[in-house]
Structures are given as structure tokens and as C-alpha cells.
Coordinates of C-alpha atoms in Angstrom, one line a residue:
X9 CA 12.2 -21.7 3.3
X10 CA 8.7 -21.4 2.5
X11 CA 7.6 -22.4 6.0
X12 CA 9.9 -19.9 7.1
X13 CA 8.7 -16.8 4.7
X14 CA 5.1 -17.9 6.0
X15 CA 5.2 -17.4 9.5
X16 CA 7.1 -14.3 8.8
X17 CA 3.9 -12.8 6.9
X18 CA 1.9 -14.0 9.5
X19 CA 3.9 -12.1 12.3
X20 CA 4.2 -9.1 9.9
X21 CA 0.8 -9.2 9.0
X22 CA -1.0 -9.8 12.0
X23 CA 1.0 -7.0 13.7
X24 CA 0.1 -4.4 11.1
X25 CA -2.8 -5.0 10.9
X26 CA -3.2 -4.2 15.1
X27 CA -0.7 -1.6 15.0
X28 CA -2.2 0.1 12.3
X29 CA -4.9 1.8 14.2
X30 CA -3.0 3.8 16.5
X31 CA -1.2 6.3 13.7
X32 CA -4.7 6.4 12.3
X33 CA -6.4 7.6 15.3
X34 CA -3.7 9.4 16.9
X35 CA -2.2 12.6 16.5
X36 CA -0.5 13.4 13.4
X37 CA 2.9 14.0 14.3
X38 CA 2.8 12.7 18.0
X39 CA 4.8 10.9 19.8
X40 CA 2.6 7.1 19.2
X41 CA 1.9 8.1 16.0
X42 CA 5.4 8.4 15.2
X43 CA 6.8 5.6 17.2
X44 CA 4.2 3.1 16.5
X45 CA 4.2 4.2 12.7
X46 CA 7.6 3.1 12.1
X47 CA 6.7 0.0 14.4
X48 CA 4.3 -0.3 11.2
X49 CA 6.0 0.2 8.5
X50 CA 8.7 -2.6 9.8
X51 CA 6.1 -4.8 9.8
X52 CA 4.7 -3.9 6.6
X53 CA 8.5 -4.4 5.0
X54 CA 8.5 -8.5 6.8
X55 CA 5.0 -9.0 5.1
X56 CA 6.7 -7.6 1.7
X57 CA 9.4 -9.5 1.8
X58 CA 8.2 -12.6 2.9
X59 CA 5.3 -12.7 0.2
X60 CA 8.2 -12.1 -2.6
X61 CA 9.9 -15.3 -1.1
X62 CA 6.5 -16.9 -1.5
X63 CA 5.4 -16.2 -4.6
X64 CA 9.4 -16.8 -6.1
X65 CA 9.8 -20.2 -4.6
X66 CA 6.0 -20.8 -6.0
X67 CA 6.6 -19.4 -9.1
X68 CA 10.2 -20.0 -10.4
X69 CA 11.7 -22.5 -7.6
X70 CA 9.1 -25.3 -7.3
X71 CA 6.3 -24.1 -9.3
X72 CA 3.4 -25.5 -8.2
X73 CA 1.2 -27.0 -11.5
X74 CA -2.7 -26.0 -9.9
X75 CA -3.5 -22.9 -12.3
X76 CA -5.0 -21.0 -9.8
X77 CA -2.2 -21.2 -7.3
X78 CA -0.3 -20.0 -9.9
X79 CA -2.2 -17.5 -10.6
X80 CA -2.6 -16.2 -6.9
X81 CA 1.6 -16.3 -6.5
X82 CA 1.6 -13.9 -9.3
X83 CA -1.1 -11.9 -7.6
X84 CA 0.8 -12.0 -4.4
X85 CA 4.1 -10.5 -5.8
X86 CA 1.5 -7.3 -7.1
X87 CA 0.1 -7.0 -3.8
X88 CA 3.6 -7.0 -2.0
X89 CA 4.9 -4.7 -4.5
X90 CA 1.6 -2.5 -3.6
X91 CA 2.4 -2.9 -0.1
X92 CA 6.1 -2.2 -0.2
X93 CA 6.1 0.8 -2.7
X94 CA 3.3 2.5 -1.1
X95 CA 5.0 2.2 2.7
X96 CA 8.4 3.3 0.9
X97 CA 6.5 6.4 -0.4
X98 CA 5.1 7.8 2.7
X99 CA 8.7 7.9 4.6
X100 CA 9.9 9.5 1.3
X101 CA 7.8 12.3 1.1
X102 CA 8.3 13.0 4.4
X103 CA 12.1 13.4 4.4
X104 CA 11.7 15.9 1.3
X105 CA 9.1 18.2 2.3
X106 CA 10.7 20.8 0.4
X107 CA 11.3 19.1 -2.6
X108 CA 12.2 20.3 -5.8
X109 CA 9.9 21.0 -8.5
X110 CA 10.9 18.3 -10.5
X111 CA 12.2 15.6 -7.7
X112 CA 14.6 13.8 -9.4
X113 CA 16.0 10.9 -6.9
X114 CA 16.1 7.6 -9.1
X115 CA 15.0 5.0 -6.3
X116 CA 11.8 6.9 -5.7
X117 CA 11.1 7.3 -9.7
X118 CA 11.7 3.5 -10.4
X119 CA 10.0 2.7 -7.1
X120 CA 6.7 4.4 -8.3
X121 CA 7.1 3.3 -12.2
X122 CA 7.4 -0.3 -10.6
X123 CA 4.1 -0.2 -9.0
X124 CA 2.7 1.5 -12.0
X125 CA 4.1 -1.1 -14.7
X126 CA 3.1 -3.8 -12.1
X127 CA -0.2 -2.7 -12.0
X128 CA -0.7 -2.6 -16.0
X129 CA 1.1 -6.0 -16.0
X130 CA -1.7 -7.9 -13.9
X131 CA -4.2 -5.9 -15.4
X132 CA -3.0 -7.1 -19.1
X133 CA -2.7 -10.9 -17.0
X134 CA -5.9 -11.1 -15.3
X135 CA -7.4 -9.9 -18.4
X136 CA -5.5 -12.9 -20.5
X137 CA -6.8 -15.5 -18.3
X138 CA -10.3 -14.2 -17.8
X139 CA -9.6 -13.6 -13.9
X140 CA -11.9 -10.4 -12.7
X141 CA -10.0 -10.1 -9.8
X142 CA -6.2 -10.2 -11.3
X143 CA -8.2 -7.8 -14.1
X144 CA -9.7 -5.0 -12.0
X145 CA -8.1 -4.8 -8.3
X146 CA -4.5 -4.0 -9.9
X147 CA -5.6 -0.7 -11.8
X148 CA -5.2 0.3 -8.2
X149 CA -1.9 0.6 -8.2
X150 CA -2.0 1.9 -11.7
X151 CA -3.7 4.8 -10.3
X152 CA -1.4 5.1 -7.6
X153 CA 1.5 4.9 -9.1
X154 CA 0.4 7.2 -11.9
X155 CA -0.1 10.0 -8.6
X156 CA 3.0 9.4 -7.3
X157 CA 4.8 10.0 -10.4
X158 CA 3.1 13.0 -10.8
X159 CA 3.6 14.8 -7.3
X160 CA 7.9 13.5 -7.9
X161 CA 8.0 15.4 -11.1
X162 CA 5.9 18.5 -11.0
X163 CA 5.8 21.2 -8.1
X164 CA 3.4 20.6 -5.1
X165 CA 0.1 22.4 -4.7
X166 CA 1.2 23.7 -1.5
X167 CA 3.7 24.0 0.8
X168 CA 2.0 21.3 3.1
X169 CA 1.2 18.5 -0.3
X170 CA 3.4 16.0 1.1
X171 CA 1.0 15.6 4.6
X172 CA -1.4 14.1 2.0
X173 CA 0.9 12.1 0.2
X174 CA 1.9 10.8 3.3
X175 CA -1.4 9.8 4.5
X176 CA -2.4 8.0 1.2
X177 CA 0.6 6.3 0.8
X178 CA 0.5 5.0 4.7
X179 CA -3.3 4.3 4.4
X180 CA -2.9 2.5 1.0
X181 CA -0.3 0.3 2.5
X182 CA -3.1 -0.6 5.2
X183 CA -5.9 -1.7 2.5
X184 CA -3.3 -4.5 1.1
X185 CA -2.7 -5.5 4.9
X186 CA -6.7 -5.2 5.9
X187 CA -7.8 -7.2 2.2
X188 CA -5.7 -9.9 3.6
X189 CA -7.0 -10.5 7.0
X190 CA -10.6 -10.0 5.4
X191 CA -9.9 -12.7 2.5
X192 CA -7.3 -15.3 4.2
X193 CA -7.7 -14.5 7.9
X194 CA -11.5 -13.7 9.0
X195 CA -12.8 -16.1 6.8
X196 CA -11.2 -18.7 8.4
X197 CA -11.7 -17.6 11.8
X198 CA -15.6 -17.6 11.9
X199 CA -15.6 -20.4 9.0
X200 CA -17.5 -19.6 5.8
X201 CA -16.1 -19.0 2.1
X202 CA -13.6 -16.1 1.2
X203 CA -13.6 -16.8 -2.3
X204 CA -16.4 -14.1 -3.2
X205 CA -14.9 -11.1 -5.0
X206 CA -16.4 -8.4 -2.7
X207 CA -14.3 -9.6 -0.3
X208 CA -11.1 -8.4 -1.9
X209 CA -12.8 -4.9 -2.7
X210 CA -14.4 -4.5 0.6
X211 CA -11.3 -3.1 2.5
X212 CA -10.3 -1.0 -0.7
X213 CA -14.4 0.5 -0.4
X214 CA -13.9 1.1 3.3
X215 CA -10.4 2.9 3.1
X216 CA -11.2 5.0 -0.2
X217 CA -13.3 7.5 1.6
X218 CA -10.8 7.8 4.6
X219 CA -8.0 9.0 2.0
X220 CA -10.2 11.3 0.3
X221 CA -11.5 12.3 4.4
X222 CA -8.3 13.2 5.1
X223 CA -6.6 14.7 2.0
X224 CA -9.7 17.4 2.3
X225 CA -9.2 17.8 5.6
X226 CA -5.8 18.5 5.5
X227 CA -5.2 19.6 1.7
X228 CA -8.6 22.2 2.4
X229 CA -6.5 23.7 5.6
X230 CA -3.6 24.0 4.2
X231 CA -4.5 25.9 1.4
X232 CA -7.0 27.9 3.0
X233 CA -4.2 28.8 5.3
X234 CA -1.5 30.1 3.0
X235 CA -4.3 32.0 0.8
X236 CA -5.0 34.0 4.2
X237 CA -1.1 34.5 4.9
X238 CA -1.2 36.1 1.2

């Protein structure tokens, strides 16, 4: 079964991480960016998924005695949920567009508090066991799922909030699918270490300022817009 979960992540993951690109670059709305973004975001559920199978079978199946294997399983089921939660997000705000005030759907509540108590959970972990990584990279999803919480249960800024929830939560899905080629796959294809720490950061550097690009871009817009229509 293991076997099996891993060549499923490496199918998932490898074709994310191509098919990634084109919603990115194309445009917003459009026929490839919707077509191939769905295309994504199956691929995105297989790499979830399989990773959970991973790290259980690891973890509470045959749990492997090297600490730091341990260690990483426990990693990997934050940086599925990351994956999964964030993915799950971006089709959900996009079916409620016009959502109520206070948005009140259980699934995407718990889905959000999950990623917000996962992230405090490796955060209080990593911190236990003196691990910088399992310390600092989860307040990530801390953050996130503190936001989404917040856009679910108070009313949007604007008519047009959930283009940039939609965008953060699709492009937040991409940094756990990049950090993995840059730490497991590149590493290994040009042969040097991927144990250094920067290395896990690097793709969360590199997408930061492309969520902030485009929720000014398109938060800036669509507020300017509806201030003119007033």
C-alpha cells in the first residue's frame, strides 16, 4: 500500500506541479484557466490523499523507529492538510460569491479550523522537539487558516473579495506542491543536499509576493471600481 500511495504522489505531484503554470499565466476565467485548473486541483486532491496514506501507514500502521522519519510523517500529514484545505477553499469561495455575512456552511468552517489547529499543533511539536522547520513553516497555515476563518464569518470588503480568496487559496496550494519538488525532487535530479532549511522557505519566499501581486491588483480594481459606480 505504501508503494502504491507513492507513485500516486508522484503522478499527482509531478503533474501539478506542470499544470500549475497555465491558470497562473492565463486568463482569469478563461477557458484553460478553467479547464486546466480543475485538471489541478484533481491532482492536488491524489497528492493529499496519497501523503495521508503515507504518513498513517508510517505513523500508526508500521511506525517506522528512526526519529526523524517520524518526525517528517507527521510533517507530511500538515503539509497535505495545507494542500488539501487550501485547494478545497478556492473552489469554495467561488461557488458562494455572494455569500452571507456570516457564512455559515460547517464543512468549510471545520475545514479552515482544521488547518488552523494543524498548524498550531506542529508549531507546539516542532517546538517540543527542537525542530526549526516543524517550528516555523507551520505558522503558515496558522495564518491561513486564521484568514479564511475570517472572510467565512464576517462580510466581504467588496463585492468581488472572493477573486482574491480564490487566488490565495489556489496559489497557496502551489507553494506546498513547488516546496516539494524543490526539497525531494530537484535536489535529487542535479545531485547535491536538500537538507538546508532555505530550501523549504524558498518556494513560500517566491510565492508570497505573487499573492500579495495579485490581491492588489485585483482587490485595488475592484474597489476602485465600485467607489466610482457610487
Amino acid at each position: 500500500m505504501f508503494t502504491l500511495f507513492l507513485i500516486a504522489h508522484l503522478i499527482g505531484g509531478f503533474s501539478s506541479l506542470l499544470l500549475l503554470w497555465i491558470p497562473l499565466l492565463t486568463k482569469k476565467g478563461g477557458k484553460w484557466h478553467n479547464r486546466v485548473g480543475w485538471l489541478f486541483v484533481y491532482g492536488m486532491s491524489l497528492v493529499s490523499v496519497s501523503a495521508v496514506g503515507m504518513a498513517s501507514i508510517r505513523i500508526f500502521v508500521q511506525p517506522d523507529p528512526t526519529p526523524e522519519r517520524m518526525q517528517f510523517s507527521i510533517f507530511l500529514l500538515f503539509i497535505a492538510t495545507l494542500s488539501a484545505v487550501s485547494a478545497y477553499y478556492g473552489i469554495r469561495v467561488l461557488k458562494f460569491k455572494k455569500k452571507e455575512p456570516i457564512h455559515r456552511q460547517p464543512l468549510d468552517l471545520a475545514a479552515s479550523a482544521l488547518l488552523l489547529l494543524a498548524g498550531l499543533g506542529c508549531v507546539v511539536y516542532g517546538t517540543m522537539i527542537g525542530n526549526s522547520l516543524i517550528t516555523f513553516f507551520p505558522l503558515l497555515g496558522v495564518f491561513l487558516g486564521a484568514g479564511q476563518l475570517r472572510y467565512w464569518l464576517k462580510p466581504m470588503t467588496t463585492k468581488k473579495s472572493w477573486i482574491v480568496e480564490h487566488i490565495t487559496g489556489m496559489l497557496t496550494c502551489s507553494i506546498s506542491t513547488v516546496t516539494a519538488f524543490t526539497v525531494f525532487g530537484a535536489p535529487r535530479l542535479i545531485g547535491v543536499d536538500s537538507s538546508h532549511i532555505l530550501l523549504w522557505f524558498l518556494p513560500t519566499i517566491i510565492f508570497l509576493p505573487l499573492i500579495f501581486w495579485f490581491t492588489n491588483k485585483y482587490g485595488a480594481v475592484k474597489k476602485s471600481g465600485e467607489a466610482t459606480r457610487a
